[in-house]
Amino acid sequence: MALPPEFHELAKKVNNWGRWGPEDERGTLNLITDEVVARAAAGVRSGRRFSLALPLSEQGPMMGNAA
C-alpha cells in the first residue's frame, strides 16, 4: 500500500535524523535535559507509580492492520 504524499511531507517536518550530529546515539532523548527532569519532578503530587505498558499479542493493540 502506497502512502499518500502528505505522509511523506509530514515525516520530513518531524524527522530528527542527524539533528544532533552524525555521532549522536541518543536521538530525541537529547531533549530530556536536567532542567526538564527538574520541572517534571516539581509536578509530582504523590509517590504512586503506574504502568504504561501495552500488552502485545494477536488480540492487540494493533488491530485491523493485517496484510
Tab-separated table of N, CA, C and O in Angstrom:
chain	number	residue	atom	x	y	z
A	1	MET	N	0.834	-1.176	0.000
A	1	MET	CA	0.000	0.000	0.000
A	1	MET	C	0.883	1.245	0.000
A	1	MET	O	1.733	1.416	0.862
A	2	ALA	N	0.704	2.083	-0.963
A	2	ALA	CA	1.492	3.315	-1.055
A	2	ALA	C	0.954	4.345	-0.067
A	2	ALA	O	-0.249	4.438	0.166
A	3	LEU	N	1.861	5.094	0.516
A	3	LEU	CA	1.477	6.145	1.455
A	3	LEU	C	1.222	7.442	0.700
A	3	LEU	O	1.892	7.732	-0.291
A	4	PRO	N	0.269	8.245	1.181
A	4	PRO	CA	-0.038	9.495	0.479
A	4	PRO	C	1.104	10.497	0.599
A	4	PRO	O	1.885	10.455	1.560
A	5	PRO	N	1.221	11.424	-0.345
A	5	PRO	CA	2.292	12.425	-0.316
A	5	PRO	C	2.296	13.239	0.978
A	5	PRO	O	3.347	13.628	1.467
A	6	GLU	N	1.106	13.483	1.567
A	6	GLU	CA	1.029	14.246	2.817
A	6	GLU	C	1.793	13.564	3.937
A	6	GLU	O	2.389	14.218	4.791
A	7	PHE	N	1.781	12.246	3.947
A	7	PHE	CA	2.518	11.497	4.958
A	7	PHE	C	4.011	11.769	4.836
A	7	PHE	O	4.687	12.027	5.832
A	8	HIS	N	4.523	11.719	3.635
A	8	HIS	CA	5.955	11.940	3.412
A	8	HIS	C	6.351	13.379	3.756
A	8	HIS	O	7.430	13.617	4.310
A	9	GLU	N	5.476	14.331	3.462
A	9	GLU	CA	5.744	15.731	3.806
A	9	GLU	C	5.818	15.912	5.316
A	9	GLU	O	6.725	16.567	5.833
A	10	LEU	N	4.868	15.322	6.036
A	10	LEU	CA	4.866	15.415	7.492
A	10	LEU	C	6.090	14.715	8.078
A	10	LEU	O	6.727	15.228	8.992
A	11	ALA	N	6.440	13.563	7.535
A	11	ALA	CA	7.603	12.818	8.024
A	11	ALA	C	8.877	13.652	7.898
A	11	ALA	O	9.725	13.636	8.804
A	12	LYS	N	9.019	14.409	6.828
A	12	LYS	CA	10.191	15.268	6.656
A	12	LYS	C	10.225	16.373	7.712
A	12	LYS	O	11.281	16.734	8.224
A	13	LYS	N	9.048	16.917	8.053
A	13	LYS	CA	8.974	18.002	9.034
A	13	LYS	C	9.356	17.548	10.441
A	13	LYS	O	9.951	18.308	11.208
A	14	VAL	N	8.993	16.335	10.811
A	14	VAL	CA	9.221	15.863	12.184
A	14	VAL	C	10.453	14.968	12.325
A	14	VAL	O	10.749	14.494	13.415
A	15	ASN	N	11.176	14.759	11.255
A	15	ASN	CA	12.364	13.903	11.276
A	15	ASN	C	13.481	14.551	12.086
A	15	ASN	O	13.842	15.700	11.859
A	16	ASN	N	14.030	13.820	13.053
A	16	ASN	CA	15.144	14.313	13.867
A	16	ASN	C	16.476	13.681	13.462
A	16	ASN	O	17.480	13.877	14.138
A	17	TRP	N	16.476	12.914	12.375
A	17	TRP	CA	17.693	12.222	11.960
A	17	TRP	C	18.808	13.231	11.699
A	17	TRP	O	18.662	14.146	10.913
A	18	GLY	N	19.914	13.084	12.405
A	18	GLY	CA	21.062	13.961	12.237
A	18	GLY	C	20.961	15.297	12.955
A	18	GLY	O	21.868	16.114	12.867
A	19	ARG	N	19.889	15.529	13.676
A	19	ARG	CA	19.667	16.815	14.349
A	19	ARG	C	20.789	17.154	15.320
A	19	ARG	O	21.142	18.315	15.485
A	20	TRP	N	21.339	16.148	15.995
A	20	TRP	CA	22.381	16.385	16.988
A	20	TRP	C	23.757	15.936	16.502
A	20	TRP	O	24.644	15.690	17.292
A	21	GLY	N	23.912	15.829	15.221
A	21	GLY	CA	25.204	15.481	14.648
A	21	GLY	C	25.316	14.023	14.273
A	21	GLY	O	24.551	13.180	14.729
A	22	PRO	N	26.310	13.693	13.439
A	22	PRO	CA	26.451	12.338	12.917
A	22	PRO	C	26.858	11.299	13.963
A	22	PRO	O	26.622	10.118	13.776
A	23	GLU	N	27.456	11.729	15.069
A	23	GLU	CA	27.914	10.781	16.085
A	23	GLU	C	26.887	10.545	17.189
A	23	GLU	O	27.106	9.757	18.100
A	24	ASP	N	25.768	11.238	17.151
A	24	ASP	CA	24.770	11.133	18.206
A	24	ASP	C	24.141	9.752	18.251
A	24	ASP	O	23.824	9.173	17.213
A	25	GLU	N	23.979	9.200	19.451
A	25	GLU	CA	23.324	7.908	19.634
A	25	GLU	C	22.082	8.017	20.514
A	25	GLU	O	21.394	7.034	20.723
A	26	ARG	N	21.785	9.200	21.052
A	26	ARG	CA	20.643	9.365	21.950
A	26	ARG	C	19.390	9.849	21.231
A	26	ARG	O	18.291	9.661	21.719
A	27	GLY	N	19.541	10.507	20.110
A	27	GLY	CA	18.379	10.989	19.363
A	27	GLY	C	17.527	11.945	20.171
A	27	GLY	O	18.025	12.834	20.850
A	28	THR	N	16.228	11.744	20.137
A	28	THR	CA	15.290	12.637	20.791
A	28	THR	C	15.478	12.662	22.307
A	28	THR	O	15.058	13.608	22.970
A	29	LEU	N	16.143	11.665	22.868
A	29	LEU	CA	16.433	11.685	24.305
A	29	LEU	C	17.285	12.893	24.688
A	29	LEU	O	17.330	13.281	25.858
A	30	ASN	N	17.940	13.510	23.725
A	30	ASN	CA	18.708	14.728	23.994
A	30	ASN	C	17.814	15.848	24.516
A	30	ASN	O	18.300	16.790	25.150
A	31	LEU	N	16.512	15.778	24.251
A	31	LEU	CA	15.590	16.801	24.718
A	31	LEU	C	15.301	16.683	26.220
A	31	LEU	O	14.762	17.605	26.823
A	32	ILE	N	15.639	15.538	26.823
A	32	ILE	CA	15.404	15.340	28.253
A	32	ILE	C	16.637	15.829	29.011
A	32	ILE	O	17.536	15.073	29.341
A	33	THR	N	16.657	17.120	29.273
A	33	THR	CA	17.777	17.759	29.966
A	33	THR	C	17.547	17.735	31.475
A	33	THR	O	16.463	17.404	31.956
A	34	ASP	N	18.569	18.123	32.240
A	34	ASP	CA	18.430	18.206	33.698
A	34	ASP	C	17.296	19.157	34.070
A	34	ASP	O	16.540	18.911	35.014
A	35	GLU	N	17.162	20.251	33.333
A	35	GLU	CA	16.108	21.224	33.615
A	35	GLU	C	14.725	20.621	33.384
A	35	GLU	O	13.795	20.859	34.156
A	36	VAL	N	14.578	19.840	32.332
A	36	VAL	CA	13.298	19.201	32.029
A	36	VAL	C	12.940	18.201	33.128
A	36	VAL	O	11.791	18.141	33.583
A	37	VAL	N	13.912	17.433	33.579
A	37	VAL	CA	13.669	16.455	34.645
A	37	VAL	C	13.272	17.169	35.935
A	37	VAL	O	12.327	16.764	36.618
A	38	ALA	N	13.954	18.261	36.282
A	38	ALA	CA	13.629	19.010	37.495
A	38	ALA	C	12.210	19.580	37.413
A	38	ALA	O	11.456	19.537	38.387
A	39	ARG	N	11.835	20.097	36.261
A	39	ARG	CA	10.491	20.646	36.094
A	39	ARG	C	9.439	19.552	36.225
A	39	ARG	O	8.389	19.748	36.848
A	40	ALA	N	9.721	18.382	35.671
A	40	ALA	CA	8.787	17.256	35.784
A	40	ALA	C	8.671	16.789	37.235
A	40	ALA	O	7.575	16.532	37.730
A	41	ALA	N	9.800	16.710	37.916
A	41	ALA	CA	9.786	16.267	39.311
A	41	ALA	C	9.015	17.240	40.193
A	41	ALA	O	8.379	16.840	41.173
A	42	ALA	N	9.037	18.513	39.860
A	42	ALA	CA	8.314	19.518	40.645
A	42	ALA	C	6.807	19.305	40.560
A	42	ALA	O	6.066	19.774	41.424
A	43	GLY	N	6.336	18.600	39.555
A	43	GLY	CA	4.912	18.351	39.387
A	43	GLY	C	4.401	17.116	40.111
A	43	GLY	O	3.211	16.832	40.096
A	44	VAL	N	5.283	16.384	40.776
A	44	VAL	CA	4.887	15.164	41.479
A	44	VAL	C	4.041	15.520	42.697
A	44	VAL	O	4.428	16.365	43.507
A	45	ARG	N	2.870	14.891	42.807
A	45	ARG	CA	1.976	15.141	43.946
A	45	ARG	C	1.968	13.973	44.921
A	45	ARG	O	1.678	14.142	46.096
A	46	SER	N	2.218	12.779	44.414
A	46	SER	CA	2.274	11.588	45.271
A	46	SER	C	3.409	10.714	44.752
A	46	SER	O	3.991	10.999	43.719
A	47	GLY	N	3.728	9.692	45.474
A	47	GLY	CA	4.793	8.791	45.042
A	47	GLY	C	4.278	7.582	44.296
A	47	GLY	O	5.038	6.650	44.028
A	48	ARG	N	3.007	7.591	43.932
A	48	ARG	CA	2.428	6.420	43.270
A	48	ARG	C	2.972	6.253	41.856
A	48	ARG	O	3.228	7.228	41.159
A	49	ARG	N	3.128	5.013	41.453
A	49	ARG	CA	3.587	4.685	40.109
A	49	ARG	C	2.521	3.839	39.427
A	49	ARG	O	1.753	3.147	40.085
A	50	PHE	N	2.493	3.895	38.106
A	50	PHE	CA	1.586	3.046	37.349
A	50	PHE	C	2.239	2.716	36.015
A	50	PHE	O	3.025	3.484	35.483
A	51	SER	N	1.892	1.561	35.511
A	51	SER	CA	2.489	1.073	34.275
A	51	SER	C	1.829	1.714	33.054
A	51	SER	O	0.620	1.914	33.016
A	52	LEU	N	2.639	2.023	32.065
A	52	LEU	CA	2.152	2.498	30.775
A	52	LEU	C	2.325	1.425	29.702
A	52	LEU	O	2.157	1.690	28.519
A	53	ALA	N	2.658	0.214	30.135
A	53	ALA	CA	2.901	-0.882	29.199
A	53	ALA	C	1.616	-1.297	28.498
A	53	ALA	O	0.530	-1.237	29.071
A	54	LEU	N	1.756	-1.714	27.249
A	54	LEU	CA	0.641	-2.252	26.477
A	54	LEU	C	0.914	-3.724	26.199
A	54	LEU	O	2.023	-4.090	25.827
A	55	PRO	N	-0.099	-4.575	26.371
A	55	PRO	CA	0.114	-5.994	26.050
A	55	PRO	C	0.264	-6.169	24.538
A	55	PRO	O	-0.517	-5.604	23.763
A	56	LEU	N	1.258	-6.904	24.143
A	56	LEU	CA	1.473	-7.180	22.722
A	56	LEU	C	1.080	-8.625	22.462
A	56	LEU	O	1.708	-9.551	22.959
A	57	SER	N	0.027	-8.814	21.714
A	57	SER	CA	-0.457	-10.156	21.413
A	57	SER	C	-1.232	-10.123	20.099
A	57	SER	O	-1.383	-9.070	19.478
A	58	GLU	N	-1.748	-11.265	19.701
A	58	GLU	CA	-2.534	-11.328	18.473
A	58	GLU	C	-3.847	-10.557	18.611
A	58	GLU	O	-4.470	-10.197	17.631
A	59	GLN	N	-4.258	-10.270	19.840
A	59	GLN	CA	-5.504	-9.538	20.081
A	59	GLN	C	-5.303	-8.029	20.158
A	59	GLN	O	-6.232	-7.286	20.352
A	60	GLY	N	-4.089	-7.536	20.045
A	60	GLY	CA	-3.898	-6.094	20.087
A	60	GLY	C	-2.488	-5.728	20.464
A	60	GLY	O	-1.659	-6.595	20.668
A	61	PRO	N	-2.181	-4.466	20.550
A	61	PRO	CA	-3.082	-3.338	20.379
A	61	PRO	C	-3.266	-2.915	18.917
A	61	PRO	O	-4.105	-2.076	18.626
A	62	MET	N	-2.515	-3.471	17.997
A	62	MET	CA	-2.610	-3.093	16.577
A	62	MET	C	-3.674	-3.955	15.909
A	62	MET	O	-3.387	-5.023	15.420
A	63	MET	N	-4.888	-3.466	15.891
A	63	MET	CA	-5.991	-4.249	15.328
A	63	MET	C	-6.323	-3.734	13.920
A	63	MET	O	-6.268	-2.538	13.654
A	64	GLY	N	-6.699	-4.637	13.042
A	64	GLY	CA	-7.184	-4.270	11.723
A	64	GLY	C	-6.119	-3.891	10.719
A	64	GLY	O	-6.406	-3.302	9.696
A	65	ASN	N	-4.854	-4.217	10.982
A	65	ASN	CA	-3.785	-3.857	10.064
A	65	ASN	C	-3.212	-5.082	9.343
A	65	ASN	O	-2.093	-5.030	8.873
A	66	ALA	N	-3.949	-6.124	9.280
A	66	ALA	CA	-3.445	-7.357	8.647
A	66	ALA	C	-3.254	-7.113	7.149
A	66	ALA	O	-4.036	-6.431	6.513
A	67	ALA	N	-2.220	-7.705	6.636
A	67	ALA	CA	-1.916	-7.537	5.204
A	67	ALA	C	-2.826	-8.375	4.352
A	67	ALA	O	-3.426	-9.295	4.729
